[in-house]
Coordinates of C-alpha atoms and ligand atoms in Angstrom, one line a residue:
M1 CA 74.7 103.0 67.5
G2 CA 74.1 106.3 65.7
L3 CA 72.2 109.4 66.6
H4 CA 70.8 111.4 63.7
M5 CA 68.6 114.3 62.9
S6 CA 65.3 114.0 61.0
G7 CA 62.3 116.1 60.3
K8 CA 59.8 117.8 62.6
R9 CA 59.9 118.4 66.3
G10 CA 57.5 116.5 68.5
R11 CA 57.3 114.1 71.3
A12 CA 59.9 111.5 72.2
V13 CA 58.9 108.0 71.2
T14 CA 60.4 104.6 72.0
A15 CA 59.1 102.1 69.4
L16 CA 59.2 98.4 69.0
G17 CA 59.2 97.2 65.4
I18 CA 58.2 93.7 64.3
E19 CA 59.2 92.8 60.7
G20 CA 57.8 89.7 59.0
T21 CA 57.0 90.2 55.3
A22 CA 59.0 87.3 53.8
H23 CA 62.1 85.3 54.7
T24 CA 63.2 87.4 57.7
A25 CA 61.8 87.6 61.2
G26 CA 63.1 90.8 62.9
V27 CA 62.5 92.8 66.0
G28 CA 64.1 96.2 66.6
I29 CA 63.7 99.1 69.0
A30 CA 64.2 102.7 67.9
R31 CA 64.0 105.9 70.0
R32 CA 63.1 109.3 68.6
D33 CA 63.9 112.3 70.8
E34 CA 61.9 115.5 70.9
R35 CA 64.1 117.1 68.2
G36 CA 63.5 114.2 65.8
R37 CA 66.9 112.5 66.3
F38 CA 66.9 108.7 66.1
E39 CA 68.8 106.0 67.9
I40 CA 68.6 102.3 67.2
L41 CA 68.5 100.5 70.6
A42 CA 68.2 97.0 69.3
N43 CA 67.9 95.1 66.0
R44 CA 67.7 91.4 66.0
S45 CA 66.7 89.2 63.1
D46 CA 66.8 85.7 61.8
M47 CA 66.5 84.8 58.1
L48 CA 65.0 81.5 57.0
R49 CA 67.6 79.6 54.9
P50 CA 66.1 76.5 53.4
A51 CA 68.6 73.7 52.7
T52 CA 67.2 73.3 49.2
G53 CA 65.0 75.5 47.0
G54 CA 63.5 78.9 47.7
I55 CA 61.1 80.3 50.3
H56 CA 57.8 78.7 50.9
P57 CA 55.3 81.1 52.6
R58 CA 53.9 78.6 55.1
E59 CA 57.4 77.5 56.2
A60 CA 58.6 81.0 56.5
A61 CA 55.5 81.9 58.7
E62 CA 56.3 78.8 60.9
H63 CA 59.9 80.0 61.2
H64 CA 58.8 83.4 62.3
A65 CA 56.2 82.1 64.8
S66 CA 58.9 80.0 66.5
L67 CA 61.5 82.8 66.5
F68 CA 59.5 85.9 67.5
P69 CA 59.4 85.2 71.3
G70 CA 63.1 84.9 71.5
L71 CA 63.7 87.8 69.2
L72 CA 61.4 90.0 71.3
Q73 CA 63.1 89.0 74.5
G74 CA 66.5 89.5 73.0
A75 CA 65.7 93.0 71.6
L76 CA 64.3 94.2 74.9
S77 CA 67.3 92.9 76.7
D78 CA 69.7 94.5 74.2
G79 CA 67.9 97.9 74.7
G80 CA 67.8 97.4 78.5
L81 CA 64.1 97.9 78.4
G82 CA 60.9 96.3 79.7
A83 CA 57.6 96.3 77.8
A84 CA 56.4 99.2 80.0
D85 CA 59.2 101.4 78.6
L86 CA 57.8 101.3 75.1
D87 CA 55.4 103.8 73.7
V88 CA 54.1 101.9 70.7
V89 CA 54.3 98.5 69.0
C90 CA 54.8 98.7 65.2
F91 CA 54.6 95.9 62.6
S92 CA 55.1 95.3 58.9
Q93 CA 51.5 95.5 57.5
G94 CA 52.5 94.8 53.9
P95 CA 53.4 94.2 51.2
G96 CA 54.5 90.6 51.5
L97 CA 53.6 87.0 51.9
G98 CA 50.2 86.5 53.6
P99 CA 51.1 83.8 56.1
C100 CA 54.3 85.8 57.2
L101 CA 52.4 89.1 57.4
R102 CA 49.7 87.5 59.5
T103 CA 52.2 86.0 61.9
A104 CA 54.0 89.3 62.5
A105 CA 50.7 91.2 62.9
T106 CA 49.3 88.6 65.3
T107 CA 52.5 88.8 67.4
A108 CA 52.3 92.6 67.4
R109 CA 48.7 92.6 68.5
A110 CA 49.3 90.1 71.2
F111 CA 52.3 92.0 72.5
A112 CA 50.5 95.3 72.3
H113 CA 47.5 94.0 74.1
A114 CA 49.5 92.4 76.9
A115 CA 51.6 95.5 77.4
D116 CA 48.6 97.9 76.9
K117 CA 50.3 99.8 74.1
P118 CA 49.0 101.4 70.9
L119 CA 49.7 99.8 67.5
V120 CA 51.0 101.2 64.2
G121 CA 51.1 99.3 60.9
V122 CA 54.0 100.2 58.7
N123 CA 54.5 99.9 54.9
H124 CA 57.6 97.8 54.4
C125 CA 58.9 99.6 51.4
V126 CA 58.5 103.0 53.0
A127 CA 60.4 101.7 56.1
H128 CA 63.4 100.9 53.9
L129 CA 63.5 104.5 52.8
E130 CA 62.8 106.1 56.2
V131 CA 65.5 104.2 58.0
G132 CA 68.0 105.2 55.3
R133 CA 66.9 108.8 55.6
V134 CA 67.0 109.1 59.4
M135 CA 70.2 107.2 59.9
T136 CA 72.2 109.1 57.3
E137 CA 72.6 112.8 56.6
A138 CA 70.1 112.6 53.7
V139 CA 67.3 115.1 53.8
D140 CA 65.0 114.3 50.9
P141 CA 66.5 111.4 49.0
L142 CA 65.4 109.0 46.3
L143 CA 65.5 105.4 47.5
L144 CA 66.9 102.7 45.3
Y145 CA 65.2 99.7 46.9
A146 CA 66.3 96.3 45.6
S147 CA 65.4 93.3 47.7
G148 CA 64.1 89.8 47.3
G149 CA 60.5 90.5 46.5
N150 CA 60.7 94.2 45.6
T151 CA 62.6 96.5 43.2
Q152 CA 61.5 100.1 43.3
I153 CA 62.7 103.7 43.0
I154 CA 60.8 105.7 45.5
A155 CA 60.8 109.5 46.3
Y156 CA 58.6 111.9 48.3
A157 CA 56.4 114.1 46.2
Q158 CA 53.3 116.0 47.2
G159 CA 52.4 114.3 50.5
R160 CA 53.2 110.7 49.5
Y161 CA 56.0 108.4 48.7
R162 CA 55.7 107.8 45.0
V163 CA 57.1 105.0 42.9
F164 CA 59.1 106.4 40.0
G165 CA 60.2 103.1 38.6
E166 CA 59.8 99.5 39.5
T167 CA 60.0 95.9 38.4
L168 CA 57.2 94.7 36.1
D169 CA 57.8 91.1 37.1
V170 CA 59.9 89.7 39.9
G171 CA 62.2 91.5 42.4
L172 CA 65.9 91.5 41.5
G173 CA 66.8 89.4 44.6
N174 CA 64.2 86.7 43.6
M175 CA 65.6 86.6 40.2
L176 CA 69.2 86.2 41.5
D177 CA 68.1 83.6 43.9
K178 CA 66.3 81.6 41.2
F179 CA 69.3 81.8 39.0
G180 CA 71.6 80.7 41.8
I181 CA 69.5 77.8 43.0
E182 CA 69.2 76.6 39.3
V183 CA 73.0 76.5 39.0
G184 CA 73.5 74.8 42.4
M185 CA 73.8 77.6 45.0
R186 CA 71.9 77.9 48.2
F187 CA 69.3 80.5 49.1
P188 CA 70.1 83.4 49.4
A189 CA 72.2 83.2 46.3
G190 CA 73.0 87.0 46.0
P191 CA 76.2 86.9 48.0
Q192 CA 77.5 83.8 46.2
I193 CA 76.7 85.4 42.8
E194 CA 78.7 88.5 44.0
Q195 CA 81.7 86.4 44.9
T196 CA 81.5 84.3 41.7
A197 CA 81.2 87.5 39.6
L198 CA 84.5 88.8 40.9
K199 CA 86.2 86.1 38.9
G200 CA 84.3 86.9 35.7
T201 CA 86.3 88.5 32.9
K202 CA 84.0 88.2 29.8
Y203 CA 80.9 90.3 29.4
L204 CA 78.2 88.2 27.7
P205 CA 75.3 90.2 26.3
L206 CA 71.9 89.7 28.1
P207 CA 68.6 91.4 27.3
Y208 CA 68.8 94.9 28.9
S209 CA 65.1 95.4 29.9
V210 CA 64.3 99.0 30.8
K211 CA 60.8 99.9 29.7
G212 CA 60.2 103.6 30.3
M213 CA 61.0 103.9 34.0
D214 CA 60.3 100.3 34.7
L215 CA 62.4 97.1 34.7
A216 CA 61.9 93.5 33.9
F217 CA 64.1 90.6 35.1
S218 CA 62.5 87.3 34.0
G219 CA 63.8 87.5 30.4
I220 CA 67.3 88.0 31.8
L221 CA 66.9 85.0 34.0
T222 CA 66.0 82.8 31.1
A223 CA 68.8 84.1 29.0
A224 CA 71.4 83.8 31.8
L225 CA 70.3 80.2 32.4
A226 CA 70.6 79.4 28.7
L227 CA 74.2 80.8 28.6
H228 CA 75.1 78.6 31.6
R229 CA 73.5 75.6 29.9
D230 CA 75.4 76.3 26.7
G231 CA 78.7 76.0 28.6
E232 CA 79.6 79.6 29.3
K233 CA 81.7 79.9 32.5
L234 CA 79.6 80.5 35.6
E235 CA 81.9 83.3 36.6
D236 CA 81.3 85.1 33.3
V237 CA 77.5 84.6 33.5
C238 CA 77.4 85.9 37.1
Y239 CA 79.5 88.9 36.1
S240 CA 77.3 89.7 33.1
L241 CA 74.1 89.2 35.1
Q242 CA 75.3 91.7 37.7
E243 CA 76.6 94.3 35.2
T244 CA 73.3 94.2 33.2
C245 CA 70.9 94.3 36.0
F246 CA 72.8 96.9 38.0
A247 CA 73.2 99.2 35.0
M248 CA 69.4 99.0 34.6
L249 CA 69.0 100.1 38.2
C250 CA 71.5 103.0 37.7
E251 CA 69.8 104.2 34.6
T252 CA 66.3 104.4 36.1
T253 CA 67.6 105.9 39.3
E254 CA 69.4 108.6 37.4
R255 CA 66.4 109.4 35.3
A256 CA 64.2 109.5 38.4
M257 CA 66.7 112.0 39.9
A258 CA 66.5 114.2 36.8
H259 CA 62.7 114.0 36.8
T260 CA 62.3 114.8 40.5
Q261 CA 65.2 117.2 40.7
K262 CA 66.5 115.5 43.8
D263 CA 70.2 115.2 44.4
E264 CA 70.4 112.5 47.1
V265 CA 70.2 108.8 46.7
V266 CA 69.9 106.4 49.6
I267 CA 69.9 102.6 49.2
G268 CA 67.9 99.9 50.8
G269 CA 67.1 96.2 50.5
G270 CA 69.2 93.0 50.6
V271 CA 70.5 93.3 47.1
V272 CA 72.2 96.7 47.7
Q273 CA 74.6 95.0 50.1
N274 CA 76.3 94.1 46.8
E275 CA 79.5 96.1 46.6
R276 CA 79.6 96.2 42.8
L277 CA 76.1 97.7 42.8
Q278 CA 77.1 100.2 45.5
K279 CA 80.1 101.3 43.5
M280 CA 78.0 101.8 40.3
V281 CA 75.4 103.9 42.1
A282 CA 78.1 105.9 43.9
T283 CA 79.8 106.6 40.6
M284 CA 76.6 107.7 38.9
C285 CA 76.0 110.1 41.8
I286 CA 79.5 111.5 41.6
E287 CA 79.1 112.1 37.9
R288 CA 75.8 114.0 38.5
G289 CA 77.2 116.0 41.5
A290 CA 74.7 114.2 43.7
Q291 CA 75.1 112.6 47.2
F292 CA 75.2 108.9 47.8
Y293 CA 74.1 107.6 51.2
K294 CA 74.7 104.2 52.5
P295 CA 73.0 103.3 55.8
P296 CA 74.8 100.9 58.2
R297 CA 74.8 97.4 56.7
A298 CA 72.5 95.9 59.3
L299 CA 69.8 98.3 58.2
L300 CA 69.8 97.3 54.5
P301 CA 68.1 93.9 54.5
D302 CA 64.7 93.4 56.1
N303 CA 64.9 94.3 59.7
G304 CA 62.8 95.3 62.7
A305 CA 64.6 98.6 63.4
M306 CA 63.3 100.1 60.2
I307 CA 59.7 99.2 61.2
A308 CA 60.4 100.8 64.6
V309 CA 61.8 104.0 63.0
T310 CA 58.9 104.4 60.6
G311 CA 56.3 103.5 63.2
A312 CA 57.9 106.1 65.6
L313 CA 57.7 108.8 62.9
E314 CA 54.0 108.0 62.2
F315 CA 53.2 107.7 65.9
A316 CA 54.8 111.0 66.8
A317 CA 52.8 112.7 64.1
S318 CA 49.4 111.0 64.3
G319 CA 49.2 108.5 67.1
G320 CA 48.3 104.8 67.0
I321 CA 45.9 103.1 64.6
D322 CA 42.5 101.8 65.2
W323 CA 42.8 98.0 65.9
A324 CA 40.1 97.4 63.4
K325 CA 42.5 98.7 60.8
S326 CA 45.4 96.4 61.8
G327 CA 44.7 93.8 59.1
V328 CA 47.5 93.0 56.8
N329 CA 47.7 93.9 53.1
Q330 CA 49.7 91.7 50.9
R331 CA 49.6 94.3 48.1
Y332 CA 50.1 97.4 50.2
R333 CA 51.4 99.9 47.7
T334 CA 54.0 102.5 48.6
D335 CA 51.9 105.4 47.4
Q336 CA 48.8 104.2 49.4
V337 CA 50.6 105.4 52.6
E338 CA 49.4 108.7 54.0
V339 CA 52.6 110.3 55.0
T340 CA 51.5 112.4 58.0
W341 CA 55.0 112.9 59.3
R342 CA 56.6 114.9 56.5
T343 CA 55.9 118.3 55.0
Ligands
AMP401 P1 65.7 91.4 51.6 O1 64.5 90.8 50.9 O2 65.7 92.9 51.5 O3 66.0 91.0 53.0 O4 67.0 90.9 50.7 C1 67.2 89.5 50.5 C2 67.7 89.4 49.1 O5 69.0 90.1 48.9 C3 67.9 88.0 48.6 O6 67.3 87.8 47.4 C4 69.4 87.9 48.5 O7 69.9 86.9 47.5 C5 69.8 89.3 48.2 N1 71.2 89.6 48.5 C6 71.8 89.5 49.7 N2 73.1 89.8 49.6 C7 73.4 90.1 48.3 C8 74.5 90.5 47.6 N3 75.7 90.6 48.2 N4 74.4 90.7 46.2 C9 73.2 90.5 45.6 N5 72.1 90.2 46.3 C10 72.1 90.0 47.6
MG402 MG1 62.6 94.5 52.1

């Protein structure tokens, strides 16, 4: 796995990262050297895929609770490490589904206590950005983050990661999953929508919902389902759904670049695995003379390595957190994070 430069000098850190905000239980290990270069030593995950319907928070938490022991053991063995080799245990502190977050946090506390290691709580959205930044050549990028529960355009400004645009209702992935499940696909529906859209030929107008710098997807869902009910071909509806939503993402990302005067884009989240979306963002970047960065695919959806990377950055800069502050925060905002590790 890769070795990449990032940021300040400081101590070497080997970090364990535990991800559990929604459907995916993940455990990763990242090592940061004294010069700020990162290496991913392990990245194991397991996504809950219900046979019917979407994700139920309690079921997802039970899934995570039963899988974390095996994922932990597997990650340590992939890295050729024992618990004693770790410097810090990091976990996804929010935002996310309460039962999932509490399961991940409890696992992290128990592991850290048994191994006598410090703890770091990590903001999940910031982790998507940081893993993209340290595992590519990007220096100060904007993150286009589109996942199941979140859709945000994030960039660093004046000591914080700030949200320059976001969904006003549901995450893009959730919307795609809801559409897919309604038309008979299984969760996660995104990949099936992508394959079906490849066969679409006719663009059917859908409500293009960019409001200022923000986005809305629920009206598009209603309209797309109506087109399907009215007998339009599923291939054409999937194609139109993608073209409309992805154009909205490109427009707001481009405007955020103009506003922040940044010329790098990194992508994160499960939805950006979509090759049509990647192509549209890459084209927009080329037209602006900007750089497009795509992290390794395993680092795009929810994963433990991104929690380990971000926790290592924070730990190297400011040490572990007080255990009393290790409670989870379902509504942990990107701009609430005190970014101690960047200047
Ligand atoms: P995440 O929450 O970041 O792990 O991402 C999960 C979401 O990504 C789910 O809503 C999936 O439907 C969606 N997704 C995964 N692959 C694709 C794809 N190829 N195209 C669109 N959405 C996708
Ligand atoms: Mg995510």
